[in-house]
Amino acid sequence: MNTELFNAKTQKENGTALAGRVIRSGGLVVFPTETVYGLGANGLDGEAVSRIFEAKGRPSDNPLILHIAKKSDVKPLWKHIPDKARLLMDAFWPGPLTLVYLKSPSVPNEVTAGLDTVAVRMPEHKTALALIRAAGVPIAAPSANLSGKPSPTCVRHVIEDMDGRVDIIIDGGDCSIGVESTVLSLVGEPTILRPGGITKEMLEGVIGSVRVANAVLNPLSENEQAASPGMKYRHYAPDCEVAVALGSPKAAAGIINREYQKAEAEGKSCKIFATQQTKNYYNGKKYVIIGDRDMPATLLAALFGALREESEGTDLILAEGIPESGEGLAYMNRLLRASGFKVIKY
Ligand code: TXA
Ligand code: MG
């Protein structure tokens, strides 16, 4: 397939109109959002949606998110709109929050992988909204990476994975949040299935108590598989081994320095994911500063890019764990999954 590349700034009018037509006629378009790049198809066309799974190499039992351009567009997709959803939509849409609720019959089974619920999100990115409007249908879109790889946060990473597999790629620059949206199920007790830029604390400020699915920070157990299909796959796996050191900044740095020396002695090439606060612990070693521990959003924004780029020519990435509050929950979720839950303690 010949993939066309459009720039969201310089080719705005033509690019968006054409991409909208491509979506409507069953094609695939990669577009920027504030979280990560999405791989979109007409969400009401089961056949078009099947092409997404082919292009990504994604298991067909992992359901997709429908992206809409205005709040009222959720109406025909859900059985009805629960009160808590209304409150959350008013507080956080457009934005990085996906809500899961009982689906209406108009949603194709290819989108929901046969579940009786559907995930919906209204993104905040202008190009994403313009594309959904131009298409005139909800856009089903997973992250635009090959299944298993870290999600793409810049167009270079999209091209790496998707060139030749989609009709159009729209270049919108870097994604500001850098990890996928928070996925909250509103079936039964509100439960975070995947943490993201909208934090547990922010959600609780609007609807009260919110659970976090056990699989967010732990390997999935057998009976949890049905609730959050996406969690059972190895995710965000870079091309090298990743290990996470837990504890205070000083303790984590101690573990990392020890493991670094051990691995180098075995002939492995290592890289450290450090933070502003801890860089001085790693003098003379190979490290990258991912962000600032006091502003975990900076860590989130940089993680996926760093996993992709620093894994090249590296055998082992040693990363510091951080507290799981605020955006720290999403950071630890992605980091632990990228490591296959390989945690090193003192
Ligand atoms: O930020 C995002 O959410 C990005 C951008 C493109 O919008 N999209 C994204 O899609 O991350 P994807 O397909 O990579 O992740 C969707 C997650 C998966 O973990 C999937 O299992 C879960 O949402 N999901 C989708 N529908 C669901 C449902 N009905 N019930 C439970 N989980 C669902
Ligand atoms: Mg994904």
mmCIF file of C-alpha atoms and ligand atoms in Angstrom:
data_model
loop_
_atom_site.group_PDB
_atom_site.id
_atom_site.type_symbol
_atom_site.label_atom_id
_atom_site.label_comp_id
_atom_site.label_asym_id
_atom_site.label_seq_id
_atom_site.Cartn_x
_atom_site.Cartn_y
_atom_site.Cartn_z
ATOM 1 C CA MET A 1 0.000 0.000 0.000
ATOM 2 C CA ASN A 2 1.207 3.501 -0.813
ATOM 3 C CA THR A 3 1.021 5.689 2.310
ATOM 4 C CA GLU A 4 0.510 9.456 1.864
ATOM 5 C CA LEU A 5 1.983 11.821 4.452
ATOM 6 C CA PHE A 6 0.214 15.099 5.278
ATOM 7 C CA ASN A 7 1.308 17.914 7.545
ATOM 8 C CA ALA A 8 -1.514 19.067 9.833
ATOM 9 C CA LYS A 9 -0.319 22.701 9.762
ATOM 10 C CA THR A 10 0.681 23.333 6.154
ATOM 11 C CA GLN A 11 -1.845 21.048 4.432
ATOM 12 C CA LYS A 12 -4.703 21.523 6.853
ATOM 13 C CA GLU A 13 -7.717 22.053 4.560
ATOM 14 C CA ASN A 14 -6.951 19.531 1.817
ATOM 15 C CA GLY A 15 -5.420 16.943 4.099
ATOM 16 C CA THR A 16 -8.331 16.839 6.549
ATOM 17 C CA ALA A 17 -11.032 16.770 3.880
ATOM 18 C CA LEU A 18 -9.287 13.988 1.963
ATOM 19 C CA ALA A 19 -8.559 11.984 5.125
ATOM 20 C CA GLY A 20 -12.232 12.303 6.130
ATOM 21 C CA ARG A 21 -13.299 10.878 2.759
ATOM 22 C CA VAL A 22 -10.777 8.048 3.082
ATOM 23 C CA ILE A 23 -12.216 7.135 6.503
ATOM 24 C CA ARG A 24 -15.790 7.245 5.172
ATOM 25 C CA SER A 25 -14.896 4.996 2.272
ATOM 26 C CA GLY A 26 -13.351 2.316 4.498
ATOM 27 C CA GLY A 27 -9.659 3.322 4.526
ATOM 28 C CA LEU A 28 -7.111 3.775 7.327
ATOM 29 C CA VAL A 29 -5.782 7.144 8.557
ATOM 30 C CA VAL A 30 -3.172 7.732 11.261
ATOM 31 C CA PHE A 31 -3.852 10.997 13.116
ATOM 32 C CA PRO A 32 -2.373 12.877 16.083
ATOM 33 C CA THR A 33 -4.159 13.171 19.423
ATOM 34 C CA GLU A 34 -3.034 14.795 22.678
ATOM 35 C CA THR A 35 -2.212 11.336 24.100
ATOM 36 C CA VAL A 36 -0.577 9.260 21.329
ATOM 37 C CA TYR A 37 -1.104 8.849 17.568
ATOM 38 C CA GLY A 38 -4.219 6.865 16.620
ATOM 39 C CA LEU A 39 -4.820 4.441 13.746
ATOM 40 C CA GLY A 40 -8.344 5.308 12.626
ATOM 41 C CA ALA A 41 -11.131 3.719 10.586
ATOM 42 C CA ASN A 42 -14.895 4.225 10.248
ATOM 43 C CA GLY A 43 -16.183 2.993 13.617
ATOM 44 C CA LEU A 44 -19.573 2.045 12.206
ATOM 45 C CA ASP A 45 -18.123 -0.129 9.425
ATOM 46 C CA GLY A 46 -17.097 -3.574 10.685
ATOM 47 C CA GLU A 47 -15.039 -4.348 7.593
ATOM 48 C CA ALA A 48 -13.038 -1.115 7.845
ATOM 49 C CA VAL A 49 -12.443 -1.827 11.545
ATOM 50 C CA SER A 50 -11.080 -5.295 10.698
ATOM 51 C CA ARG A 51 -8.378 -3.592 8.602
ATOM 52 C CA ILE A 52 -7.088 -1.874 11.760
ATOM 53 C CA PHE A 53 -6.433 -5.242 13.379
ATOM 54 C CA GLU A 54 -4.594 -6.415 10.235
ATOM 55 C CA ALA A 55 -2.430 -3.285 9.973
ATOM 56 C CA LYS A 56 -1.381 -3.478 13.643
ATOM 57 C CA GLY A 57 -1.151 -7.239 13.939
ATOM 58 C CA ARG A 58 -3.532 -6.841 16.888
ATOM 59 C CA PRO A 59 -5.365 -9.827 18.404
ATOM 60 C CA SER A 60 -9.030 -9.480 17.390
ATOM 61 C CA ASP A 61 -10.271 -10.039 20.959
ATOM 62 C CA ASN A 62 -8.884 -6.656 22.087
ATOM 63 C CA PRO A 63 -11.631 -3.996 21.693
ATOM 64 C CA LEU A 64 -11.176 -0.472 20.304
ATOM 65 C CA ILE A 65 -12.091 3.044 21.433
ATOM 66 C CA LEU A 66 -14.600 5.090 19.406
ATOM 67 C CA HIS A 67 -13.520 8.736 19.024
ATOM 68 C CA ILE A 68 -16.201 11.425 18.740
ATOM 69 C CA ALA A 69 -16.120 15.177 18.044
ATOM 70 C CA LYS A 70 -18.886 16.377 20.375
ATOM 71 C CA LYS A 71 -20.333 15.095 23.638
ATOM 72 C CA SER A 72 -23.798 14.396 22.237
ATOM 73 C CA ASP A 73 -22.266 11.975 19.697
ATOM 74 C CA VAL A 74 -21.986 9.401 22.483
ATOM 75 C CA LYS A 75 -25.773 9.069 22.625
ATOM 76 C CA PRO A 76 -26.287 6.664 19.712
ATOM 77 C CA LEU A 77 -23.322 4.519 20.857
ATOM 78 C CA TRP A 78 -24.404 3.705 24.429
ATOM 79 C CA LYS A 79 -27.638 2.138 25.723
ATOM 80 C CA HIS A 80 -28.137 5.337 27.728
ATOM 81 C CA ILE A 81 -25.892 7.923 29.416
ATOM 82 C CA PRO A 82 -25.387 7.206 33.134
ATOM 83 C CA ASP A 83 -25.302 10.191 35.523
ATOM 84 C CA LYS A 84 -21.646 9.692 36.454
ATOM 85 C CA ALA A 85 -20.722 9.717 32.759
ATOM 86 C CA ARG A 86 -22.450 13.071 32.317
ATOM 87 C CA LEU A 87 -20.468 14.553 35.207
ATOM 88 C CA LEU A 88 -17.190 13.181 33.869
ATOM 89 C CA MET A 89 -17.884 14.288 30.294
ATOM 90 C CA ASP A 90 -18.559 17.817 31.531
ATOM 91 C CA ALA A 91 -15.383 17.826 33.609
ATOM 92 C CA PHE A 92 -12.899 16.117 31.274
ATOM 93 C CA TRP A 93 -14.156 16.034 27.646
ATOM 94 C CA PRO A 94 -12.557 16.907 25.348
ATOM 95 C CA GLY A 95 -9.492 15.240 26.863
ATOM 96 C CA PRO A 96 -7.582 12.070 27.713
ATOM 97 C CA LEU A 97 -10.447 10.160 29.367
ATOM 98 C CA THR A 98 -12.123 7.111 27.802
ATOM 99 C CA LEU A 99 -15.420 5.945 29.276
ATOM 100 C CA VAL A 100 -16.641 2.343 28.972
ATOM 101 C CA TYR A 101 -20.380 1.681 29.173
ATOM 102 C CA LEU A 102 -23.082 -0.638 27.789
ATOM 103 C CA LYS A 103 -23.172 -0.465 24.004
ATOM 104 C CA SER A 104 -26.117 0.157 21.709
ATOM 105 C CA PRO A 105 -26.872 -2.225 18.802
ATOM 106 C CA SER A 106 -25.450 0.279 16.272
ATOM 107 C CA VAL A 107 -21.858 -0.460 17.386
ATOM 108 C CA PRO A 108 -20.311 -3.253 15.288
ATOM 109 C CA ASN A 109 -18.933 -6.333 17.055
ATOM 110 C CA GLU A 110 -15.553 -5.764 15.414
ATOM 111 C CA VAL A 111 -15.141 -2.624 17.579
ATOM 112 C CA THR A 112 -16.054 -4.241 20.888
ATOM 113 C CA ALA A 113 -14.566 -7.681 20.230
ATOM 114 C CA GLY A 114 -17.956 -9.129 21.077
ATOM 115 C CA LEU A 115 -18.270 -7.413 24.507
ATOM 116 C CA ASP A 116 -21.569 -5.777 25.505
ATOM 117 C CA THR A 117 -19.736 -2.533 26.352
ATOM 118 C CA VAL A 118 -18.040 0.108 24.199
ATOM 119 C CA ALA A 119 -15.246 2.564 25.007
ATOM 120 C CA VAL A 120 -15.756 6.188 23.884
ATOM 121 C CA ARG A 121 -13.521 9.237 24.037
ATOM 122 C CA MET A 122 -13.647 12.820 22.785
ATOM 123 C CA PRO A 123 -10.038 13.873 22.134
ATOM 124 C CA GLU A 124 -8.860 17.434 22.637
ATOM 125 C CA HIS A 125 -6.402 17.656 19.720
ATOM 126 C CA LYS A 126 -7.654 20.060 17.036
ATOM 127 C CA THR A 127 -6.529 17.866 14.135
ATOM 128 C CA ALA A 128 -8.245 14.805 15.625
ATOM 129 C CA LEU A 129 -11.481 16.737 16.115
ATOM 130 C CA ALA A 130 -11.325 18.182 12.583
ATOM 131 C CA LEU A 131 -10.783 14.701 11.130
ATOM 132 C CA ILE A 132 -13.724 13.176 13.041
ATOM 133 C CA ARG A 133 -15.931 16.047 11.872
ATOM 134 C CA ALA A 134 -14.763 15.656 8.269
ATOM 135 C CA ALA A 135 -15.402 11.906 8.396
ATOM 136 C CA GLY A 136 -18.891 12.455 9.820
ATOM 137 C CA VAL A 137 -18.720 9.137 11.730
ATOM 138 C CA PRO A 138 -17.168 8.004 15.012
ATOM 139 C CA ILE A 139 -13.572 6.919 14.386
ATOM 140 C CA ALA A 140 -12.388 3.631 15.882
ATOM 141 C CA ALA A 141 -8.724 4.029 16.742
ATOM 142 C CA PRO A 142 -6.144 2.143 18.742
ATOM 143 C CA SER A 143 -2.663 3.568 19.190
ATOM 144 C CA ALA A 144 -0.824 3.605 15.839
ATOM 145 C CA ASN A 145 1.967 1.190 16.770
ATOM 146 C CA LEU A 146 2.535 -2.400 15.755
ATOM 147 C CA SER A 147 0.920 -4.562 18.425
ATOM 148 C CA GLY A 148 3.235 -4.926 21.429
ATOM 149 C CA LYS A 149 5.450 -1.877 20.663
ATOM 150 C CA PRO A 150 5.367 1.376 22.679
ATOM 151 C CA SER A 151 2.656 3.719 21.359
ATOM 152 C CA PRO A 152 3.952 6.408 18.956
ATOM 153 C CA THR A 153 4.209 9.958 20.295
ATOM 154 C CA CYS A 154 5.802 11.555 17.205
ATOM 155 C CA VAL A 155 5.429 11.012 13.469
ATOM 156 C CA ARG A 156 8.855 9.379 13.107
ATOM 157 C CA HIS A 157 7.702 6.503 15.325
ATOM 158 C CA VAL A 158 4.438 6.229 13.375
ATOM 159 C CA ILE A 159 6.312 5.941 10.085
ATOM 160 C CA GLU A 160 8.606 3.275 11.600
ATOM 161 C CA ASP A 161 5.596 1.069 12.331
ATOM 162 C CA MET A 162 2.894 2.041 9.819
ATOM 163 C CA ASP A 163 4.470 3.124 6.519
ATOM 164 C CA GLY A 164 2.951 0.987 3.772
ATOM 165 C CA ARG A 165 0.172 -0.327 6.041
ATOM 166 C CA VAL A 166 -2.219 2.660 5.994
ATOM 167 C CA ASP A 167 -3.625 5.104 3.405
ATOM 168 C CA ILE A 168 -2.726 8.381 5.110
ATOM 169 C CA ILE A 169 -0.521 9.568 7.977
ATOM 170 C CA ILE A 170 -1.238 13.066 9.325
ATOM 171 C CA ASP A 171 1.808 14.644 10.966
ATOM 172 C CA GLY A 172 0.720 16.770 13.935
ATOM 173 C CA GLY A 173 4.067 17.013 15.725
ATOM 174 C CA ASP A 174 4.665 15.624 19.216
ATOM 175 C CA CYS A 175 1.815 14.381 21.427
ATOM 176 C CA SER A 176 1.696 16.490 24.586
ATOM 177 C CA ILE A 177 0.572 13.882 27.126
ATOM 178 C CA GLY A 178 2.588 10.999 25.737
ATOM 179 C CA VAL A 179 0.657 8.004 27.108
ATOM 180 C CA GLU A 180 -2.775 6.694 26.157
ATOM 181 C CA SER A 181 -5.981 7.977 27.752
ATOM 182 C CA THR A 182 -7.271 6.882 31.132
ATOM 183 C CA VAL A 183 -9.828 4.088 30.581
ATOM 184 C CA LEU A 184 -12.626 4.132 33.167
ATOM 185 C CA SER A 185 -15.400 1.537 33.229
ATOM 186 C CA LEU A 186 -18.769 2.795 34.458
ATOM 187 C CA VAL A 187 -20.348 -0.655 34.484
ATOM 188 C CA GLY A 188 -20.818 -1.381 38.197
ATOM 189 C CA GLU A 189 -18.398 0.393 40.519
ATOM 190 C CA PRO A 190 -16.310 2.961 38.558
ATOM 191 C CA THR A 191 -13.014 1.220 37.838
ATOM 192 C CA ILE A 192 -9.824 2.423 36.180
ATOM 193 C CA LEU A 193 -8.835 -0.246 33.654
ATOM 194 C CA ARG A 194 -5.890 1.773 32.371
ATOM 195 C CA PRO A 195 -4.474 4.879 34.129
ATOM 196 C CA GLY A 196 -3.513 7.973 32.119
ATOM 197 C CA GLY A 197 -3.327 11.744 32.183
ATOM 198 C CA ILE A 198 -6.693 12.108 33.955
ATOM 199 C CA THR A 199 -5.704 10.764 37.369
ATOM 200 C CA LYS A 200 -7.660 8.735 39.947
ATOM 201 C CA GLU A 201 -7.585 11.783 42.215
ATOM 202 C CA MET A 202 -9.103 13.992 39.487
ATOM 203 C CA LEU A 203 -11.874 11.458 38.801
ATOM 204 C CA GLU A 204 -12.658 11.082 42.517
ATOM 205 C CA GLY A 205 -12.959 14.857 42.792
ATOM 206 C CA VAL A 206 -15.954 14.602 40.444
ATOM 207 C CA ILE A 207 -17.716 11.255 41.136
ATOM 208 C CA GLY A 208 -16.330 10.054 44.484
ATOM 209 C CA SER A 209 -14.625 6.747 45.062
ATOM 210 C CA VAL A 210 -12.965 5.049 42.062
ATOM 211 C CA ARG A 211 -11.347 1.584 42.064
ATOM 212 C CA VAL A 212 -8.129 0.703 40.265
ATOM 213 C CA ALA A 213 -8.203 -2.683 38.509
ATOM 214 C CA ASN A 214 -5.668 -5.039 40.035
ATOM 215 C CA ALA A 215 -4.089 -5.579 36.613
ATOM 216 C CA VAL A 216 -2.945 -1.931 36.486
ATOM 217 C CA LEU A 217 0.088 -2.669 38.655
ATOM 218 C CA ASN A 218 0.156 -6.462 38.730
ATOM 219 C CA PRO A 219 0.380 -9.263 36.206
ATOM 220 C CA LEU A 220 -3.141 -10.310 35.231
ATOM 221 C CA SER A 221 -4.712 -13.294 36.950
ATOM 222 C CA GLU A 222 -6.904 -15.747 35.019
ATOM 223 C CA ASN A 223 -10.326 -14.495 36.182
ATOM 224 C CA GLU A 224 -9.525 -10.843 35.400
ATOM 225 C CA GLN A 225 -9.038 -11.420 31.697
ATOM 226 C CA ALA A 226 -12.617 -10.718 30.643
ATOM 227 C CA ALA A 227 -12.870 -7.287 32.323
ATOM 228 C CA SER A 228 -9.925 -5.651 30.537
ATOM 229 C CA PRO A 229 -8.880 -7.586 27.453
ATOM 230 C CA GLY A 230 -6.012 -5.246 26.604
ATOM 231 C CA MET A 231 -4.178 -5.986 29.823
ATOM 232 C CA LYS A 232 -3.387 -9.571 29.049
ATOM 233 C CA TYR A 233 -0.935 -8.763 26.275
ATOM 234 C CA ARG A 234 2.720 -7.811 26.708
ATOM 235 C CA HIS A 235 2.667 -4.111 26.037
ATOM 236 C CA TYR A 236 5.032 -1.300 25.277
ATOM 237 C CA ALA A 237 7.833 -3.808 24.835
ATOM 238 C CA PRO A 238 10.966 -2.101 23.543
ATOM 239 C CA ASP A 239 13.710 -4.042 21.764
ATOM 240 C CA CYS A 240 15.642 -4.751 24.954
ATOM 241 C CA GLU A 241 15.247 -5.939 28.520
ATOM 242 C CA VAL A 242 13.835 -3.420 31.035
ATOM 243 C CA ALA A 243 14.070 -3.636 34.833
ATOM 244 C CA VAL A 244 12.508 -1.307 37.411
ATOM 245 C CA ALA A 245 14.177 -0.384 40.720
ATOM 246 C CA LEU A 246 11.821 0.480 43.567
ATOM 247 C CA GLY A 247 12.381 2.464 46.762
ATOM 248 C CA SER A 248 13.395 6.000 47.695
ATOM 249 C CA PRO A 249 15.360 7.888 45.013
ATOM 250 C CA LYS A 250 18.586 7.090 46.826
ATOM 251 C CA ALA A 251 17.749 3.417 47.333
ATOM 252 C CA ALA A 252 16.631 3.018 43.711
ATOM 253 C CA ALA A 253 19.836 4.653 42.492
ATOM 254 C CA GLY A 254 21.835 2.275 44.689
ATOM 255 C CA ILE A 255 20.109 -0.745 43.150
ATOM 256 C CA ILE A 256 20.560 0.627 39.643
ATOM 257 C CA ASN A 257 24.275 1.295 40.100
ATOM 258 C CA ARG A 258 24.793 -2.230 41.424
ATOM 259 C CA GLU A 259 22.829 -3.868 38.592
ATOM 260 C CA TYR A 260 24.540 -1.664 36.000
ATOM 261 C CA GLN A 261 27.968 -2.821 37.121
ATOM 262 C CA LYS A 262 26.856 -6.433 37.237
ATOM 263 C CA ALA A 263 25.429 -6.301 33.724
ATOM 264 C CA GLU A 264 28.421 -4.475 32.247
ATOM 265 C CA ALA A 265 30.682 -7.101 33.770
ATOM 266 C CA GLU A 266 28.649 -9.673 31.839
ATOM 267 C CA GLY A 267 29.311 -7.724 28.636
ATOM 268 C CA LYS A 268 25.831 -6.171 28.415
ATOM 269 C CA SER A 269 25.294 -2.586 27.345
ATOM 270 C CA CYS A 270 23.106 -0.689 29.845
ATOM 271 C CA LYS A 271 21.237 2.571 29.974
ATOM 272 C CA ILE A 272 19.702 4.266 33.020
ATOM 273 C CA PHE A 273 16.367 6.132 33.004
ATOM 274 C CA ALA A 274 17.183 8.852 35.527
ATOM 275 C CA THR A 275 15.324 11.912 36.788
ATOM 276 C CA GLN A 276 16.424 15.502 37.429
ATOM 277 C CA GLN A 277 16.632 14.706 41.115
ATOM 278 C CA THR A 278 18.819 11.604 40.775
ATOM 279 C CA LYS A 279 21.149 12.275 37.840
ATOM 280 C CA ASN A 280 24.091 12.961 40.117
ATOM 281 C CA TYR A 281 24.015 9.404 41.396
ATOM 282 C CA TYR A 282 24.996 8.129 37.961
ATOM 283 C CA ASN A 283 28.165 10.064 37.153
ATOM 284 C CA GLY A 284 30.300 8.210 34.628
ATOM 285 C CA LYS A 285 27.464 5.892 33.570
ATOM 286 C CA LYS A 286 25.178 6.020 30.523
ATOM 287 C CA TYR A 287 21.923 7.657 31.554
ATOM 288 C CA VAL A 288 19.086 9.757 30.123
ATOM 289 C CA ILE A 289 17.007 12.182 32.163
ATOM 290 C CA ILE A 290 13.373 11.238 31.551
ATOM 291 C CA GLY A 291 11.898 14.116 33.551
ATOM 292 C CA ASP A 292 11.246 15.568 36.976
ATOM 293 C CA ARG A 293 10.045 13.383 39.876
ATOM 294 C CA ASP A 294 8.071 16.316 41.299
ATOM 295 C CA MET A 295 6.204 16.684 37.981
ATOM 296 C CA PRO A 296 5.380 13.112 36.941
ATOM 297 C CA ALA A 297 3.571 14.433 33.841
ATOM 298 C CA THR A 298 7.043 15.215 32.422
ATOM 299 C CA LEU A 299 8.027 11.571 32.943
ATOM 300 C CA LEU A 300 4.857 10.388 31.199
ATOM 301 C CA ALA A 301 5.463 12.647 28.214
ATOM 302 C CA ALA A 302 8.955 11.269 27.623
ATOM 303 C CA LEU A 303 8.615 7.572 28.475
ATOM 304 C CA PHE A 304 7.453 5.986 25.208
ATOM 305 C CA GLY A 305 9.878 7.929 23.034
ATOM 306 C CA ALA A 306 12.722 7.008 25.368
ATOM 307 C CA LEU A 307 11.743 3.311 25.388
ATOM 308 C CA ARG A 308 11.831 3.253 21.594
ATOM 309 C CA GLU A 309 14.990 5.248 21.083
ATOM 310 C CA GLU A 310 17.174 4.200 23.988
ATOM 311 C CA SER A 311 16.548 0.489 23.449
ATOM 312 C CA GLU A 312 18.449 0.616 20.167
ATOM 313 C CA GLY A 313 21.904 -0.847 20.680
ATOM 314 C CA THR A 314 21.158 -1.361 24.385
ATOM 315 C CA ASP A 315 20.712 -4.727 26.135
ATOM 316 C CA LEU A 316 19.273 -3.509 29.422
ATOM 317 C CA ILE A 317 17.378 -0.390 30.530
ATOM 318 C CA LEU A 318 17.414 0.231 34.291
ATOM 319 C CA ALA A 319 14.609 2.596 35.343
ATOM 320 C CA GLU A 320 13.669 4.207 38.645
ATOM 321 C CA GLY A 321 10.209 3.555 40.012
ATOM 322 C CA ILE A 322 8.246 6.539 41.373
ATOM 323 C CA PRO A 323 5.308 6.867 43.833
ATOM 324 C CA GLU A 324 1.985 5.742 42.363
ATOM 325 C CA SER A 325 0.005 8.897 43.137
ATOM 326 C CA GLY A 326 -1.280 11.348 40.520
ATOM 327 C CA GLU A 327 0.303 10.742 37.107
ATOM 328 C CA GLY A 328 2.726 8.383 38.858
ATOM 329 C CA LEU A 329 0.136 5.599 38.577
ATOM 330 C CA ALA A 330 0.110 5.796 34.770
ATOM 331 C CA TYR A 331 3.908 6.014 34.675
ATOM 332 C CA MET A 332 4.360 2.914 36.825
ATOM 333 C CA ASN A 333 1.688 1.027 34.862
ATOM 334 C CA ARG A 334 3.517 1.598 31.543
ATOM 335 C CA LEU A 335 6.986 1.058 32.994
ATOM 336 C CA LEU A 336 6.076 -2.183 34.778
ATOM 337 C CA ARG A 337 4.370 -3.556 31.674
ATOM 338 C CA ALA A 338 7.323 -2.551 29.482
ATOM 339 C CA SER A 339 9.541 -4.512 31.856
ATOM 340 C CA GLY A 340 7.242 -7.536 31.901
ATOM 341 C CA PHE A 341 6.925 -6.784 35.666
ATOM 342 C CA LYS A 342 10.648 -7.257 36.233
ATOM 343 C CA VAL A 343 11.220 -5.435 39.526
ATOM 344 C CA ILE A 344 14.533 -5.376 41.351
ATOM 345 C CA LYS A 345 14.548 -4.777 45.062
ATOM 346 C CA TYR A 346 17.442 -4.161 47.327
HETATM 347 O O1 TXA B 1 -5.310 7.696 24.141
HETATM 348 C C1 TXA B 1 -5.850 6.712 23.663
HETATM 349 O O2 TXA B 1 -6.746 6.105 24.254
HETATM 350 C C2 TXA B 1 -5.373 6.247 22.279
HETATM 351 C C3 TXA B 1 -5.697 7.377 21.296
HETATM 352 C C4 TXA B 1 -5.431 6.979 19.865
HETATM 353 O O3 TXA B 1 -6.998 7.804 21.470
HETATM 354 N N1 TXA B 1 -6.017 5.020 21.902
HETATM 355 C C5 TXA B 1 -5.663 3.832 22.487
HETATM 356 O O4 TXA B 1 -6.334 2.728 21.999
HETATM 357 O O5 TXA B 1 -4.838 3.730 23.342
HETATM 358 P P1 TXA B 1 -5.866 1.240 22.285
HETATM 359 O O6 TXA B 1 -6.729 0.403 21.412
HETATM 360 O O7 TXA B 1 -4.404 1.127 22.077
HETATM 361 O O8 TXA B 1 -6.250 0.971 23.759
HETATM 362 C C6 TXA B 1 -7.604 0.794 24.136
HETATM 363 C C7 TXA B 1 -7.690 0.144 25.487
HETATM 364 C C8 TXA B 1 -7.282 -1.311 25.427
HETATM 365 O O9 TXA B 1 -6.559 -1.618 26.608
HETATM 366 C C9 TXA B 1 -8.622 -2.041 25.395
HETATM 367 O O10 TXA B 1 -8.545 -3.350 25.918
HETATM 368 C C10 TXA B 1 -9.482 -1.123 26.242
HETATM 369 O O11 TXA B 1 -9.044 0.179 25.939
HETATM 370 N N2 TXA B 1 -10.905 -1.244 25.873
HETATM 371 C C11 TXA B 1 -11.495 -0.867 24.721
HETATM 372 N N3 TXA B 1 -12.800 -1.154 24.732
HETATM 373 C C12 TXA B 1 -13.068 -1.715 25.932
HETATM 374 C C13 TXA B 1 -14.235 -2.257 26.541
HETATM 375 N N4 TXA B 1 -15.396 -2.257 25.914
HETATM 376 N N5 TXA B 1 -14.117 -2.762 27.784
HETATM 377 C C14 TXA B 1 -12.915 -2.765 28.427
HETATM 378 N N6 TXA B 1 -11.780 -2.284 27.885
HETATM 379 C C15 TXA B 1 -11.844 -1.776 26.663
HETATM 380 MG MG MG B 2 -2.366 0.481 22.257
#
